[in-house]
Amino acid sequence: MPNEVPKRQTYLPYGRQCLDDEDIEQVIGVLKSPMITQGPLIEEFEQAIANYAGTKYAVAFSNGTAALHGAYYAAGITKGDEIITTPMTFVATTNAALYLGARPVFSDIDSQTYNLDPLQIEEKITSRTKAIVSVDFTGQPVDYDSIRKIADYHKLVYISDGAHSLGAKYKGEPVGKQADMTMFSFHPVKPITTGEGGIIVTNNEKYSEKLRLFRSHGIVKNDDKNKDQPWFYEMIDLGMNYRMTDIQAALGLSQLKKINYFIERRNEIASQYNQAFKSLDKVTIPSKLEVVKSGYHLYVLSLNLSKLESSREEIFRFLRRKGIGVHVHYIPVYKHPYYQSIGYSSDRCVNAEKLYDMMITLPIFPKMTDEDVLDVVRVVTSIF
Ligand SMILES: *Cc1c(COP(=O)(O)O)cnc(C)c1O
């Protein structure tokens, strides 16, 4: 490894929140108000996200994983059902199906976009399949139209894990209304943050009602009975306590005002990386479908290992030593010990495994300065 490039003074993580004084003021405002949870800001935040995504309904949750759990519940997914999804995702996408006793079935990715390959989905469909769950990996929208067609033809629910893609666009439209339900996550590394938080957007009223039921213990208030028994409520299904707080919602509302700037800044950084790395024959820059605008939640470089003297591990360690917080997203889900122990040991998605062996995630987040971007470019190009 070359050693002439200097180490950064501070460690640059792969992703980080972008908060300002306005965000902090809004949170303080809630803390001084009478309602810190189940207050008015939840609905305001839900409305704002629904407007932004272009859907009729939005139901907020305590985190994105809870939101996915809710979406699978609303879709009627239950014991013995199957969902078809990508192995190139965070474990939460499939864990939420396991919570309901359903079985995730992994379908391979396209080796160019790294997203679910629509051409391989149909062969995974069985009589037990209930839903297709696509993931907008790195913030790049999937081929929604193709997946939508397959879901409709086979009468499956189409759920999108958009944890990476709030603010991204598919055919000029914001991500959110292409699938039957779409989840956004507000974890600090995601496009906007509420600390922890998640939401489901949908145009389907029945789903939105089920999501609300599930989020709050399976409890409903019955207007008729409330007339003579004003205290009355009843629990009609086994729900969870997955509610978002007003503290989170206030932060979300404030963050949402800045999303367009966040996405533009991420795109700017990505194009600087692309410019700097596209002529290097030892790496491949991410490729993008014509019809999408990526949110660039992650910037994934893939290494042409046959042209390199060093291993991915050596390159990874070198970059970390130089203060560049590289990462690897993701280990194919079925390779995790828990999944291996529940019957996935013979699963093999060739493209996902190939990508996993050669990928490396570079830092990308709105608060990165031009100097930070140059540091990454300098260190990375010094290797290649
Ligand atoms: C972050 C993430 C989740 C889970 O969201 P949380 O808000 O952290 O629970 C699910 N799927 C993907 C692809 C994610 O990146």
mmCIF file of N, CA and C in Angstrom, residues 85-88 103-109 120 123-124 332-336 339-340 343-357:
data_model
loop_
_atom_site.group_PDB
_atom_site.id
_atom_site.type_symbol
_atom_site.label_atom_id
_atom_site.label_comp_id
_atom_site.label_asym_id
_atom_site.label_seq_id
_atom_site.Cartn_x
_atom_site.Cartn_y
_atom_site.Cartn_z
ATOM 1 N N THR A 85 -37.697 -11.401 -1.428
ATOM 2 C CA THR A 85 -36.926 -10.178 -1.267
ATOM 3 C C THR A 85 -35.466 -10.383 -1.657
ATOM 4 N N THR A 86 -34.689 -9.321 -1.524
ATOM 5 C CA THR A 86 -33.276 -9.352 -1.886
ATOM 6 C C THR A 86 -32.403 -9.717 -0.685
ATOM 7 N N PRO A 87 -31.294 -10.428 -0.921
ATOM 8 C CA PRO A 87 -30.371 -10.691 0.186
ATOM 9 C C PRO A 87 -29.453 -9.482 0.458
ATOM 10 N N MET A 88 -29.442 -8.508 -0.492
ATOM 11 C CA MET A 88 -28.535 -7.361 -0.346
ATOM 12 C C MET A 88 -29.265 -6.258 0.407
ATOM 13 N N ARG A 103 -41.821 -16.744 6.044
ATOM 14 C CA ARG A 103 -40.496 -17.158 5.589
ATOM 15 C C ARG A 103 -40.002 -16.280 4.439
ATOM 16 N N PRO A 104 -38.872 -15.577 4.666
ATOM 17 C CA PRO A 104 -38.282 -14.817 3.569
ATOM 18 C C PRO A 104 -37.673 -15.759 2.529
ATOM 19 N N VAL A 105 -37.901 -15.461 1.259
ATOM 20 C CA VAL A 105 -37.297 -16.210 0.162
ATOM 21 C C VAL A 105 -36.426 -15.222 -0.603
ATOM 22 N N PHE A 106 -35.149 -15.559 -0.746
ATOM 23 C CA PHE A 106 -34.222 -14.605 -1.343
ATOM 24 C C PHE A 106 -34.101 -14.791 -2.844
ATOM 25 N N SER A 107 -34.228 -13.681 -3.562
ATOM 26 C CA SER A 107 -34.105 -13.689 -5.010
ATOM 27 C C SER A 107 -32.909 -12.803 -5.361
ATOM 28 N N ASP A 108 -32.167 -13.178 -6.383
ATOM 29 C CA ASP A 108 -30.873 -12.528 -6.616
ATOM 30 C C ASP A 108 -31.014 -11.111 -7.181
ATOM 31 N N ILE A 109 -29.911 -10.364 -7.069
ATOM 32 C CA ILE A 109 -29.859 -8.974 -7.550
ATOM 33 C C ILE A 109 -29.358 -8.925 -8.994
ATOM 34 N N GLN A 120 -35.753 -12.532 -12.218
ATOM 35 C CA GLN A 120 -35.542 -13.742 -11.416
ATOM 36 C C GLN A 120 -36.610 -13.945 -10.345
ATOM 37 N N GLU A 123 -39.672 -17.072 -10.699
ATOM 38 C CA GLU A 123 -39.364 -18.472 -10.398
ATOM 39 C C GLU A 123 -39.361 -18.764 -8.889
ATOM 40 N N LYS A 124 -39.396 -17.697 -8.077
ATOM 41 C CA LYS A 124 -39.429 -17.897 -6.618
ATOM 42 C C LYS A 124 -40.851 -17.933 -6.072
ATOM 43 N N PRO A 332 -24.789 -10.673 2.614
ATOM 44 C CA PRO A 332 -26.084 -11.237 2.202
ATOM 45 C C PRO A 332 -26.804 -11.850 3.416
ATOM 46 N N VAL A 333 -28.060 -11.469 3.588
ATOM 47 C CA VAL A 333 -28.778 -11.767 4.831
ATOM 48 C C VAL A 333 -28.706 -13.239 5.223
ATOM 49 N N TYR A 334 -28.879 -14.136 4.230
ATOM 50 C CA TYR A 334 -28.950 -15.568 4.579
ATOM 51 C C TYR A 334 -27.629 -16.119 5.101
ATOM 52 N N LYS A 335 -26.536 -15.335 4.997
ATOM 53 C CA LYS A 335 -25.244 -15.813 5.497
ATOM 54 C C LYS A 335 -25.088 -15.617 7.003
ATOM 55 N N HIS A 336 -25.944 -14.817 7.618
ATOM 56 C CA HIS A 336 -25.824 -14.602 9.058
ATOM 57 C C HIS A 336 -26.103 -15.905 9.814
ATOM 58 N N TYR A 339 -29.715 -17.011 10.378
ATOM 59 C CA TYR A 339 -30.386 -17.506 9.168
ATOM 60 C C TYR A 339 -29.850 -18.879 8.775
ATOM 61 N N GLN A 340 -28.549 -19.068 8.950
ATOM 62 C CA GLN A 340 -27.957 -20.378 8.665
ATOM 63 C C GLN A 340 -28.609 -21.443 9.555
ATOM 64 N N GLY A 343 -32.283 -22.763 8.426
ATOM 65 C CA GLY A 343 -32.546 -23.457 7.167
ATOM 66 C C GLY A 343 -32.115 -22.754 5.893
ATOM 67 N N TYR A 344 -31.241 -21.757 6.024
ATOM 68 C CA TYR A 344 -30.809 -21.045 4.817
ATOM 69 C C TYR A 344 -29.394 -21.430 4.367
ATOM 70 N N SER A 345 -28.867 -22.542 4.930
ATOM 71 C CA SER A 345 -27.450 -22.825 4.666
ATOM 72 C C SER A 345 -27.167 -23.195 3.213
ATOM 73 N N SER A 346 -28.194 -23.596 2.471
ATOM 74 C CA SER A 346 -27.890 -23.910 1.063
ATOM 75 C C SER A 346 -28.330 -22.792 0.115
ATOM 76 N N ASP A 347 -28.797 -21.657 0.666
ATOM 77 C CA ASP A 347 -29.167 -20.520 -0.195
ATOM 78 C C ASP A 347 -27.929 -19.966 -0.885
ATOM 79 N N ARG A 348 -28.107 -19.582 -2.141
ATOM 80 C CA ARG A 348 -26.987 -18.990 -2.859
ATOM 81 C C ARG A 348 -27.541 -18.020 -3.898
ATOM 82 N N CYS A 349 -27.230 -16.749 -3.732
ATOM 83 C CA CYS A 349 -27.575 -15.756 -4.749
ATOM 84 C C CYS A 349 -26.236 -15.296 -5.324
ATOM 85 N N VAL A 350 -25.927 -15.785 -6.504
ATOM 86 C CA VAL A 350 -24.583 -15.648 -7.074
ATOM 87 C C VAL A 350 -24.156 -14.185 -7.217
ATOM 88 N N ASN A 351 -25.037 -13.369 -7.776
ATOM 89 C CA ASN A 351 -24.664 -11.960 -7.990
ATOM 90 C C ASN A 351 -24.468 -11.211 -6.676
ATOM 91 N N ALA A 352 -25.323 -11.495 -5.708
ATOM 92 C CA ALA A 352 -25.205 -10.829 -4.406
ATOM 93 C C ALA A 352 -23.890 -11.234 -3.732
ATOM 94 N N GLU A 353 -23.523 -12.511 -3.840
ATOM 95 C CA GLU A 353 -22.282 -12.959 -3.208
ATOM 96 C C GLU A 353 -21.055 -12.373 -3.897
ATOM 97 N N LYS A 354 -21.142 -12.288 -5.225
ATOM 98 C CA LYS A 354 -20.034 -11.713 -5.984
ATOM 99 C C LYS A 354 -19.841 -10.249 -5.578
ATOM 100 N N LEU A 355 -20.961 -9.523 -5.509
ATOM 101 C CA LEU A 355 -20.897 -8.117 -5.111
ATOM 102 C C LEU A 355 -20.355 -7.985 -3.696
ATOM 103 N N TYR A 356 -20.837 -8.834 -2.798
ATOM 104 C CA TYR A 356 -20.395 -8.761 -1.408
ATOM 105 C C TYR A 356 -18.868 -8.904 -1.301
ATOM 106 N N ASP A 357 -18.286 -9.745 -2.135
ATOM 107 C CA ASP A 357 -16.839 -9.966 -2.074
ATOM 108 C C ASP A 357 -16.029 -8.767 -2.553
#
